[in-house]
Coordinates of C-alpha atoms in Angstrom, one line a residue:
Chain A
M1 CA 25.8 20.1 108.5
S2 CA 24.6 22.5 105.9
D3 CA 20.8 22.7 105.6
I4 CA 19.1 23.0 102.3
L5 CA 15.9 24.9 101.4
A6 CA 14.1 24.0 98.2
I7 CA 11.3 26.2 97.0
A8 CA 8.4 24.6 95.2
E9 CA 6.6 26.0 92.2
H10 CA 2.9 25.9 91.4
R11 CA 0.6 27.6 88.9
Q12 CA -3.2 27.7 88.6
G13 CA -3.7 25.2 91.3
E14 CA -1.2 22.6 90.1
L15 CA 2.2 21.8 91.6
R16 CA 4.7 21.8 88.7
D17 CA 7.0 18.8 88.1
V18 CA 10.1 20.7 88.8
S19 CA 9.0 20.9 92.5
L20 CA 9.5 17.2 92.9
E21 CA 12.7 17.3 90.8
L22 CA 14.0 20.0 93.3
I23 CA 13.4 17.5 96.1
T24 CA 15.5 14.9 94.4
A25 CA 18.3 17.4 93.9
G26 CA 17.8 18.5 97.6
V27 CA 18.0 15.0 98.9
E28 CA 21.2 14.3 97.0
L29 CA 22.7 17.5 98.4
A30 CA 21.6 16.9 101.9
E31 CA 23.2 13.4 101.8
E32 CA 26.5 15.1 100.9
T33 CA 26.3 17.8 103.6
G34 CA 24.6 15.7 106.3
G35 CA 22.2 18.5 106.8
D36 CA 18.4 18.7 106.7
L37 CA 16.2 19.2 103.6
H38 CA 13.6 21.9 104.1
V39 CA 10.9 22.5 101.4
A40 CA 8.9 25.6 101.2
V41 CA 5.6 26.2 99.4
I42 CA 4.3 29.7 99.1
S43 CA 0.7 30.9 98.2
G44 CA -2.3 29.0 96.9
D45 CA -3.6 25.8 98.5
V46 CA -0.4 25.2 100.5
D47 CA -1.8 22.3 102.6
T48 CA -2.6 20.2 99.5
Y49 CA 0.7 21.1 98.0
A50 CA 2.5 20.1 101.3
E51 CA 0.9 16.6 101.1
Q52 CA 2.1 16.2 97.5
L53 CA 5.6 17.5 98.5
N54 CA 5.9 15.1 101.4
R55 CA 8.4 12.7 99.8
E56 CA 11.1 10.5 101.1
G57 CA 14.1 12.5 102.4
V58 CA 12.2 15.7 103.1
D59 CA 12.7 16.7 106.8
T60 CA 10.4 19.8 107.1
I61 CA 7.8 21.5 104.8
H62 CA 7.2 25.1 105.5
T63 CA 3.9 26.6 104.2
V64 CA 3.3 30.3 103.6
A65 CA -0.4 30.8 103.3
Y66 CA -0.5 34.3 101.6
G67 CA -2.1 35.0 98.3
E68 CA -3.0 32.7 95.5
E69 CA -0.7 32.9 92.5
F70 CA 3.0 33.7 92.2
N71 CA 3.9 37.2 93.1
H72 CA 7.7 38.0 93.1
D73 CA 7.6 40.4 96.0
V74 CA 5.7 37.9 98.2
Y75 CA 8.1 35.1 97.2
T76 CA 11.2 37.3 97.7
Q77 CA 10.1 38.4 101.1
S78 CA 9.0 34.9 102.2
V79 CA 12.1 33.1 101.0
T80 CA 14.4 35.7 102.6
Q81 CA 12.7 35.2 106.0
L82 CA 12.7 31.5 105.6
V83 CA 16.5 31.4 104.9
D84 CA 17.1 33.5 108.0
S85 CA 14.8 31.4 110.1
I86 CA 16.2 28.1 109.0
G87 CA 19.8 29.2 108.6
A88 CA 19.9 27.4 105.2
S89 CA 23.3 27.2 103.4
Y90 CA 21.8 26.4 100.0
V91 CA 18.6 27.6 98.4
L92 CA 17.4 25.6 95.5
G93 CA 14.7 26.8 93.1
P94 CA 13.5 26.1 89.6
N95 CA 15.2 27.7 86.6
S96 CA 11.8 28.6 85.4
V97 CA 10.3 32.0 84.2
N98 CA 9.0 32.5 87.7
G99 CA 12.1 31.1 89.5
L100 CA 14.2 33.7 87.6
D101 CA 11.7 36.4 88.6
Y102 CA 12.5 36.2 92.3
L103 CA 15.6 34.1 93.1
P104 CA 18.1 36.6 91.7
A105 CA 16.5 39.2 94.0
V106 CA 16.9 36.9 97.0
A107 CA 20.6 36.4 96.2
T108 CA 21.1 40.2 95.8
R109 CA 19.3 40.9 99.0
F110 CA 21.7 38.6 100.9
D111 CA 24.6 39.7 98.7
V112 CA 25.4 36.0 98.2
P113 CA 26.3 33.9 95.1
L114 CA 23.8 33.0 92.5
V115 CA 24.2 30.2 89.9
T116 CA 21.4 29.5 87.5
D117 CA 20.4 26.8 85.0
V118 CA 22.4 24.1 86.8
V119 CA 22.4 20.6 85.4
G120 CA 24.6 19.0 88.1
L121 CA 25.5 19.7 91.7
E122 CA 28.0 18.4 94.2
T123 CA 29.5 19.7 97.4
N124 CA 32.2 18.9 99.9
E125 CA 32.4 20.7 103.3
E126 CA 33.4 24.0 101.8
T127 CA 32.7 24.4 98.2
L128 CA 29.6 23.8 96.0
T129 CA 30.4 22.8 92.5
A130 CA 27.8 23.3 89.8
T131 CA 27.7 22.0 86.3
R132 CA 26.1 24.2 83.7
E133 CA 26.2 24.7 80.0
M134 CA 27.4 27.7 78.0
Y135 CA 27.1 28.8 74.4
G136 CA 23.7 27.2 73.9
G137 CA 24.8 23.8 75.1
K138 CA 27.9 23.5 73.0
V139 CA 30.1 23.2 76.1
E140 CA 29.6 22.2 79.7
T141 CA 31.4 23.9 82.5
T142 CA 32.0 23.3 86.2
V143 CA 31.8 26.3 88.4
D144 CA 32.9 26.6 92.1
V145 CA 30.6 28.7 94.2
E146 CA 32.1 30.5 97.1
G147 CA 30.0 31.6 100.0
T148 CA 26.7 30.8 101.7
P149 CA 23.8 30.9 101.5
A150 CA 24.2 30.2 97.8
V151 CA 21.2 30.4 95.6
V152 CA 20.9 27.8 92.8
T153 CA 18.3 27.4 90.1
I154 CA 18.1 23.9 88.6
R155 CA 17.1 23.1 85.0
G156 CA 13.9 21.2 84.6
A157 CA 13.9 17.5 83.8
E158 CA 17.6 17.0 84.8
W159 CA 16.8 15.3 88.1
P160 CA 14.1 12.6 88.3
V161 CA 10.9 13.5 90.3
A162 CA 11.1 12.4 93.9
E163 CA 9.2 9.2 94.7
G164 CA 8.3 7.5 97.9
A165 CA 6.1 8.7 100.7
G166 CA 7.8 11.0 103.2
S167 CA 7.4 11.7 106.9
A168 CA 8.2 15.4 106.9
D169 CA 6.9 17.8 109.6
V170 CA 4.6 20.3 108.0
E171 CA 4.9 23.7 109.7
A172 CA 3.0 26.9 108.9
F173 CA 5.5 29.7 108.5
D174 CA 4.2 33.1 109.5
A175 CA 6.0 35.3 107.0
E176 CA 5.6 39.0 107.6
I177 CA 4.7 40.4 104.3
D178 CA 5.3 44.1 103.9
E179 CA 2.4 45.0 101.6
D180 CA 3.8 48.5 100.9
A181 CA 6.8 46.8 99.3
I182 CA 4.7 45.0 96.8
G183 CA 5.0 46.9 93.5
S184 CA 3.6 44.4 91.1
S185 CA 0.2 42.9 90.6
V186 CA -0.9 40.0 88.5
N187 CA -4.2 40.8 86.7
G188 CA -4.7 37.5 84.9
F189 CA -3.4 34.9 82.4
E190 CA -3.8 34.5 78.7
E191 CA -3.5 31.4 76.6
V192 CA -1.6 32.2 73.4
A193 CA -1.1 28.9 71.7
G194 CA -4.7 28.3 70.7
G195 CA -6.1 28.2 67.2
D196 CA -7.1 25.9 64.4
V197 CA -4.2 23.4 64.6
D198 CA -3.2 21.3 67.6
I199 CA 0.3 20.1 66.8
S200 CA 0.3 18.0 69.9
E201 CA -2.3 15.7 68.2
A202 CA -0.1 14.9 65.2
D203 CA 1.5 11.5 64.5
L204 CA 4.1 13.0 62.1
L205 CA 5.5 16.4 62.6
V206 CA 7.7 18.2 60.1
S207 CA 9.4 20.9 62.2
V208 CA 11.4 23.8 60.9
G209 CA 14.0 26.0 62.5
R210 CA 16.3 28.9 61.9
G211 CA 18.2 26.9 59.1
I212 CA 15.3 27.8 56.7
D213 CA 16.9 31.3 56.5
E214 CA 14.0 33.1 54.7
E215 CA 10.3 33.3 55.1
E216 CA 9.7 32.3 51.4
N217 CA 11.7 29.1 51.9
L218 CA 8.9 27.9 54.3
E219 CA 7.0 26.9 51.1
L220 CA 9.5 24.0 50.8
I221 CA 8.6 22.7 54.2
E222 CA 4.9 23.2 53.5
E223 CA 5.3 21.1 50.4
L224 CA 7.1 18.4 52.3
A225 CA 4.3 18.4 55.0
D226 CA 1.7 18.0 52.2
A227 CA 3.6 15.2 50.5
L228 CA 3.9 13.3 53.8
D229 CA 0.4 14.3 55.0
A230 CA 2.2 15.6 58.1
T231 CA 1.6 18.6 60.3
M232 CA 4.1 21.5 60.2
S233 CA 5.5 22.8 63.4
S234 CA 8.6 25.0 64.2
S235 CA 11.1 26.1 66.7
R236 CA 11.0 29.5 68.4
P237 CA 12.8 31.8 65.9
I238 CA 10.3 31.0 63.2
V239 CA 7.4 32.2 65.5
D240 CA 9.4 35.1 66.8
A241 CA 9.9 36.3 63.2
G242 CA 6.2 36.1 62.6
W243 CA 6.5 33.5 59.9
L244 CA 4.2 31.0 61.7
P245 CA 1.6 31.5 64.4
A246 CA 2.3 30.7 68.0
N247 CA 0.3 27.5 68.0
R248 CA 2.9 25.9 65.8
Q249 CA 5.8 26.4 68.3
V250 CA 7.3 23.4 69.9
G251 CA 9.2 23.9 73.2
Q252 CA 9.2 25.2 76.7
S253 CA 7.2 28.3 75.9
G254 CA 5.1 26.6 73.2
K255 CA 3.6 23.1 73.0
V256 CA 5.0 19.8 74.3
V257 CA 4.6 17.2 71.5
T258 CA 5.1 13.4 71.5
P259 CA 4.5 12.3 67.8
D260 CA 5.5 8.9 66.4
V261 CA 8.0 10.6 64.3
Y262 CA 9.4 14.2 64.7
I263 CA 11.5 15.5 61.8
A264 CA 13.7 18.4 62.9
I265 CA 14.8 20.4 59.9
G266 CA 17.4 23.1 60.4
I267 CA 16.8 23.1 64.1
S268 CA 19.9 23.2 66.3
G269 CA 18.1 21.9 69.4
A270 CA 18.4 24.5 72.1
V271 CA 17.3 23.1 75.5
Q272 CA 14.1 25.1 75.4
H273 CA 13.2 23.4 72.1
V274 CA 14.3 19.9 73.2
A275 CA 12.1 20.2 76.3
G276 CA 9.1 20.3 74.0
M277 CA 9.9 17.3 71.8
K278 CA 12.2 14.9 73.4
G279 CA 9.3 12.6 74.2
S280 CA 8.7 11.8 70.5
D281 CA 9.0 8.1 69.7
T282 CA 11.4 8.6 66.8
I283 CA 13.5 11.8 66.2
V284 CA 15.0 12.6 62.8
A285 CA 17.4 15.5 62.5
I286 CA 18.4 17.2 59.2
N287 CA 21.1 19.7 59.9
T288 CA 24.5 20.6 58.3
D289 CA 26.1 20.8 61.8
P290 CA 27.0 17.3 63.1
N291 CA 27.7 18.8 66.5
A292 CA 24.4 20.6 66.9
P293 CA 22.7 19.7 70.3
I294 CA 19.8 18.1 68.4
M295 CA 22.1 15.3 67.3
D296 CA 22.4 14.2 71.0
I297 CA 18.7 13.2 71.0
A298 CA 18.2 12.3 67.4
D299 CA 17.6 8.6 66.6
Y300 CA 18.4 9.2 62.9
A301 CA 20.3 12.0 61.4
I302 CA 21.3 13.5 58.0
H303 CA 24.3 15.8 58.2
D304 CA 23.5 17.7 55.0
D305 CA 21.9 20.8 53.6
L306 CA 18.2 20.9 54.1
F307 CA 17.8 22.6 50.7
D308 CA 19.3 19.5 49.1
V309 CA 17.6 16.9 51.3
V310 CA 14.1 18.2 51.5
P311 CA 13.5 18.4 47.7
A312 CA 14.8 14.9 47.4
L313 CA 12.5 13.7 50.1
I314 CA 9.5 15.4 48.5
E315 CA 10.5 13.6 45.3
Q316 CA 10.3 10.3 47.2
F317 CA 6.6 10.8 48.0
S318 CA 5.3 12.3 44.8
Chain B
M1 CA 11.2 59.5 80.3
K2 CA 14.6 57.9 80.0
I3 CA 15.4 54.3 79.2
L4 CA 18.7 52.5 79.8
V5 CA 19.3 49.4 77.8
T6 CA 21.9 46.9 78.8
V7 CA 23.7 45.7 75.7
K8 CA 26.2 42.8 75.6
E9 CA 28.5 41.7 72.9
V10 CA 28.5 37.9 72.9
A11 CA 30.7 35.3 71.3
T12 CA 29.1 32.7 69.0
V13 CA 30.9 29.5 68.4
D14 CA 31.7 27.8 65.1
D15 CA 30.3 24.4 64.4
A16 CA 33.7 22.8 64.9
F17 CA 35.8 24.3 67.7
E18 CA 38.5 23.6 70.2
I19 CA 38.7 24.3 73.9
D20 CA 41.8 26.0 75.4
G21 CA 41.8 25.7 79.2
T22 CA 38.5 27.1 80.5
A23 CA 37.6 29.0 77.3
I24 CA 36.9 28.3 73.7
D25 CA 39.8 29.0 71.4
E26 CA 39.4 32.5 70.1
R27 CA 39.9 31.3 66.5
Y28 CA 36.4 29.7 66.6
L29 CA 34.5 32.6 68.1
S30 CA 32.9 35.5 66.4
A31 CA 31.4 38.6 68.1
D32 CA 27.8 39.6 67.8
L33 CA 25.2 41.7 69.5
N34 CA 23.3 39.5 72.0
E35 CA 20.1 38.4 70.3
W36 CA 17.9 39.2 73.3
D37 CA 19.4 42.7 73.6
D38 CA 18.5 43.4 70.0
Y39 CA 14.8 43.1 71.0
A40 CA 15.4 45.3 74.1
I41 CA 17.0 48.0 71.9
E42 CA 14.1 47.8 69.4
E43 CA 11.5 48.1 72.2
A44 CA 13.3 51.2 73.6
V45 CA 13.7 52.8 70.2
Q46 CA 10.0 52.2 69.4
L47 CA 9.0 53.9 72.6
S48 CA 11.2 56.8 71.7
E49 CA 9.7 57.1 68.2
D50 CA 6.2 57.0 69.8
G51 CA 7.1 59.9 71.9
V52 CA 6.8 58.0 75.2
V53 CA 10.5 58.2 75.9
D54 CA 12.9 61.1 75.5
E55 CA 16.2 59.4 75.6
V56 CA 17.6 55.9 75.0
V57 CA 21.0 55.2 76.6
T58 CA 22.8 51.9 76.2
V59 CA 25.3 50.5 78.6
T60 CA 27.9 47.8 77.8
I61 CA 30.5 46.1 79.9
G62 CA 33.2 45.4 77.4
D63 CA 36.6 46.2 76.1
E64 CA 37.4 48.6 73.2
E65 CA 36.6 45.9 70.6
T66 CA 33.0 45.9 71.6
E67 CA 32.5 49.4 70.3
Q68 CA 31.6 48.0 66.9
T69 CA 28.7 46.2 68.5
I70 CA 27.7 49.2 70.5
R71 CA 27.6 51.3 67.3
Q72 CA 25.0 48.8 66.0
A73 CA 22.7 49.8 68.8
L74 CA 23.3 53.5 68.2
A75 CA 22.7 53.0 64.5
K76 CA 19.3 51.4 65.3
G77 CA 18.3 54.5 67.1
A78 CA 19.8 54.7 70.6
D79 CA 20.8 58.2 71.5
R80 CA 24.1 57.6 73.3
A81 CA 26.2 54.8 74.8
I82 CA 28.2 54.1 77.9
R83 CA 31.0 51.5 77.8
V84 CA 32.4 50.3 81.1
W85 CA 35.8 48.7 81.0
D86 CA 38.7 48.5 83.4
D87 CA 42.0 46.7 83.7
A88 CA 40.5 44.9 86.6
L89 CA 38.1 43.2 84.3
D90 CA 40.8 42.1 81.9
G91 CA 41.3 38.3 82.0
V92 CA 38.2 37.6 84.1
D93 CA 36.9 34.5 82.4
L94 CA 33.4 34.5 84.0
L95 CA 31.8 37.7 85.1
D96 CA 29.0 36.5 87.4
V97 CA 25.7 38.1 88.0
G98 CA 26.9 39.9 91.2
A99 CA 29.8 41.4 89.5
K100 CA 27.7 42.7 86.5
V101 CA 25.2 44.1 88.9
A102 CA 27.9 46.0 90.9
I103 CA 28.8 47.8 87.7
L104 CA 25.4 48.3 86.3
E105 CA 24.1 49.5 89.7
A106 CA 26.6 52.4 89.6
V107 CA 25.5 53.3 86.0
V108 CA 21.8 53.3 87.0
G109 CA 22.7 55.5 90.0
A110 CA 24.4 58.0 87.7
E111 CA 21.8 58.0 84.9
E112 CA 18.6 57.6 87.0
P113 CA 16.5 56.0 84.2
D114 CA 12.8 55.5 84.5
L115 CA 13.1 52.1 82.9
V116 CA 15.9 49.7 82.4
L117 CA 15.5 47.1 79.7
T118 CA 17.8 44.0 79.6
G119 CA 17.7 40.9 77.4
V120 CA 16.2 37.8 79.1
Q121 CA 19.6 36.2 78.9
S122 CA 22.8 36.3 77.0
G123 CA 23.7 33.7 74.4
D124 CA 27.0 32.8 75.9
D125 CA 26.8 32.4 79.7
S126 CA 23.0 32.3 79.9
F127 CA 22.6 33.3 83.5
G128 CA 19.2 35.0 82.8
A129 CA 19.4 36.8 86.1
T130 CA 21.1 40.2 85.7
G131 CA 17.9 42.2 85.2
V132 CA 16.1 41.0 88.3
A133 CA 19.3 41.1 90.5
L134 CA 19.9 44.7 89.2
A135 CA 16.4 45.8 90.1
E136 CA 16.8 44.5 93.7
A137 CA 20.2 46.2 94.0
V138 CA 18.9 49.6 92.9
G139 CA 15.6 49.2 94.8
T140 CA 13.2 49.3 91.9
Q141 CA 10.5 47.0 90.7
W142 CA 11.1 44.4 87.9
A143 CA 9.6 41.8 85.6
A144 CA 11.4 38.9 84.0
V145 CA 10.7 37.5 80.5
V146 CA 8.5 40.3 79.2
N147 CA 7.0 39.7 75.7
Q148 CA 4.6 42.6 75.6
L149 CA 5.1 46.1 77.1
D150 CA 2.4 48.8 77.3
L151 CA 3.7 52.1 78.5
E152 CA 1.8 55.4 78.4
N153 CA 3.5 58.8 78.3
G154 CA 4.2 59.9 81.9
A155 CA 2.7 56.8 83.5
D156 CA 3.9 55.5 86.8
V157 CA 3.0 51.9 85.9
A158 CA 4.0 49.6 83.0
S159 CA 1.6 46.9 81.9
V160 CA 3.5 43.8 80.7
H161 CA 2.9 40.3 79.6
R162 CA 5.3 37.8 81.0
E163 CA 5.9 34.7 78.9
L164 CA 5.4 31.7 81.2
E165 CA 6.0 28.1 80.1
G166 CA 3.5 26.2 78.0
G167 CA 2.0 29.0 75.9
L168 CA 0.7 30.9 78.9
E169 CA 1.2 34.6 79.5
E170 CA 0.9 36.4 82.8
L171 CA -0.6 39.9 82.7
T172 CA 1.1 42.1 85.3
D173 CA 1.3 45.8 86.3
I174 CA 4.7 46.9 87.4
D175 CA 5.3 50.2 89.3
L176 CA 8.0 52.4 87.8
P177 CA 10.9 52.8 87.9
A178 CA 11.5 49.2 86.9
V179 CA 13.9 46.8 85.2
L180 CA 12.3 44.6 82.6
S181 CA 14.0 41.6 80.9
I182 CA 12.9 41.4 77.3
Q183 CA 12.1 38.2 75.5
T184 CA 12.7 37.5 71.8
G185 CA 9.6 37.9 69.6
I186 CA 8.3 41.0 71.5
N187 CA 8.9 43.0 68.3
E188 CA 10.7 42.8 65.0
P189 CA 14.2 44.3 65.4
R190 CA 15.1 46.6 62.6
Y191 CA 18.2 46.5 60.5
A192 CA 20.3 49.7 60.8
S193 CA 19.8 52.0 57.9
L194 CA 22.8 53.5 56.1
R195 CA 21.7 56.9 57.5
G196 CA 21.6 55.4 61.0
I197 CA 25.0 53.9 60.6
R198 CA 26.4 57.3 59.5
M199 CA 24.7 59.1 62.4
A200 CA 25.9 56.5 64.9
Q201 CA 29.5 57.6 64.2
R202 CA 28.7 61.0 65.6
K203 CA 26.8 59.8 68.7
E204 CA 28.4 60.0 72.1
L205 CA 30.1 56.8 73.3
D206 CA 31.5 57.4 76.7
H207 CA 34.1 55.1 78.2
Q208 CA 34.1 54.8 82.0
T209 CA 36.4 52.9 84.4
L210 CA 35.4 51.4 87.7
A211 CA 37.0 54.4 89.4
D212 CA 34.9 56.8 87.3
L213 CA 31.8 54.9 88.5
G214 CA 33.1 54.6 92.1
V215 CA 33.0 50.9 92.0
D216 CA 35.5 49.0 94.1
S217 CA 37.5 46.4 92.0
E218 CA 36.8 43.9 94.8
A219 CA 33.1 44.1 94.0
V220 CA 33.7 42.7 90.5
A221 CA 35.8 39.7 91.7
G222 CA 32.6 37.6 91.7
D223 CA 31.6 34.5 93.7
L224 CA 31.9 32.0 91.0
E225 CA 35.0 30.5 89.6
L226 CA 35.1 28.7 86.3
M227 CA 37.0 25.4 86.9
S228 CA 36.6 23.4 83.7
M229 CA 35.1 23.5 80.3
Y230 CA 34.5 20.4 78.1
E231 CA 32.4 19.1 75.3
P232 CA 29.4 17.3 76.7
E233 CA 29.5 13.5 76.3
S234 CA 27.0 12.5 73.7
E235 CA 24.8 9.7 75.0
S236 CA 23.0 9.2 71.8
D237 CA 23.3 6.2 69.5
T238 CA 22.2 8.1 66.4
T239 CA 22.0 6.3 63.1
V240 CA 23.5 8.6 60.5
F241 CA 22.2 8.3 56.9
D242 CA 25.2 8.8 54.6
G243 CA 25.5 9.5 50.9
S244 CA 24.1 12.0 48.4
A245 CA 20.9 13.9 49.2
D246 CA 19.0 11.4 47.0
D247 CA 20.5 8.5 49.0
T248 CA 19.8 10.0 52.4
A249 CA 16.3 11.0 51.4
G250 CA 15.7 7.5 50.1
Q251 CA 16.8 6.0 53.4
L252 CA 14.6 8.4 55.4
A253 CA 11.6 7.7 53.1
E254 CA 12.0 4.0 53.8
L255 CA 12.2 4.7 57.6
L256 CA 9.0 6.8 57.5
R257 CA 7.2 4.0 55.6
E258 CA 8.4 1.4 58.1
K259 CA 7.1 3.5 61.0
G260 CA 3.8 3.7 59.2
V261 CA 3.6 7.5 59.3
A262 CA 3.9 8.1 55.5
Q263 CA 2.8 6.2 52.4

C-alpha cells in the first residue's frame, strides 16, 4: 500500500502541463501499489492551482501557501516535510529545469534513490522499474530502483494529461520554512527569444542543425530558405555557437513551432529539440544517419548528405 | 577563490551499433569530453583569466584511459586535476547519482572550493542531477542550468541566469560557496593551443582511490541497477525518398508543392 506524492509545477501564475501529466503517472502507479495519490502544490495561488489539479484518481491535494514563484530552498524544505508527514514511498516530479533544481536535493537529504528523465514506470510490491533513455535517445534502458522513498522525475509529454473531475480533499499543509536556510533569491525573469522574426508564425520552416558543420555553410540554408520563401530556424547547437540568434531556436528552451511543413536539415532530433517541433503537420528529415532519433517522428526522410541534397533542392526552385 | 570543475569522459555511439548485454559493444563507442563540461571548464578558465579565481581544479571519476580527456581540460587552462578510480568501480555498469556524489563529496571536503561547476548533464546517462545532489550533500547552495554567471572578486554571492523552458531566464542570486550546473551556450569553449597542450603534460594529475578519500566502497554501490538495454521501437511510418540527390530533391520538391508551401 505504497503512497505516492506528485509535486505540481507552475510558473508566472500558470500551472504547467507536466503537472497534469504527473497526475496520470501517479494514478497509474497508485493502481499498481494500491496506495493513495497525494498531490502537492507549493507557492503562488495554491487554491486556484488545487482546483485545476483536482482530477480523477487524486486522493489528497496539499497546498503550501508560502512565496509566489519557485524557490528551490522552499520547495526542498516543503517536499521533505510532506514526504515525512504522508509517509510517501514514491515522490514524482517533473524532469524540468526547476524539477532538477530541487528533487536531487530532496533525494540526497533522505539518502534515497533518485532516477531522472523517466519515460516509463512500473512497480510490484518491492521494486520500482523505470524506463529511461541513454546516449541521447539511441537506446532505452530499464533500471530497477531499490529503496524508498524513491524520487522520480518524469519526462514531459510522455504521459497524457489527467482528465476527469476529481473529488480530492484539499488540505493546507503548514510547512515550517526555515528562512535562514534560504540561500537563493529570484530577482526576476527575462524573455530571451524576442526579436524581429517569430518562427512560430511560419508555414514552412527550414531548420538547420549540427550537421551544417561550419558557420559559413549556413549560407546554403539561407539560400534554400530564400528559394522556398521559407523561414529559417535551427536546433540548439547553432544558437549556442552564436551562428544564429536565440529567436531562431526550436525546442524546449527555445520556441515551440507547428508549421505546415518542417524540414529538419542535419538535425539528429534530441528530445529537447523534438519537444519544440513534433506538432508540425508534416516533418521532413534530411540526415545521413538513418538511425537518428529525428527519423522516429519524420513523415518523410532523405538518408543522404545535406551538402548534396540541399543544392539539388535549391535547383528545383530556381 | 578556488573553483572545482567536475569533468567526465563520455562515450559517443556510432550511427550503427550493437548492444552486448546491458551495454553498447565497445567497438561502436568513442571517448570524448562531455560537451556540457567543456563549457564549465571554459567558464572557470575565463574567471581565472579575469583574476576572479586563483585556482581551477578538475575532478574526474574514471580509469586510467580517461587521462587523455583530463589533459584536454588542463590544456584549456585548468591548473591541476584529480582523477578518482578504484577497483571497486571496475565493472560498475551504471554509476548512479548517489554514488557519484559520495565520491565528489569527499573531494569537495578535501579541496574546499568556493565554487563547484558541473555540466548540466552528461551525454551518456543524462541524469542531470549530480550538481544539485552534491550541493545538498556538502551543505552549500546551488543553481541548476546556469547560462550566465556574474561573479565579482571576493564576492559572497554569485548572480546567475537560469535557463528555463520556452525562452525564459530566471535571474537569481546564490550565496557562496555553491555548486552551479553549467548549460551549453554560456560561453564559447576554446580549442586547446599547442602551448596549452605542452603545458598540460607538466601539470599535476593526481590519482586517488576510495581509500585515499576515505569513501567506503559500499557507498558507491548505488541504488539503481541496470536491467536491460535495447533499441527503442520505431513507431514511425516514414516515407523514405531514395535515389541520387537529384532524385530525392525532386521528390521533396513535389511534396512541398503538393502541400502548398512552396511554388
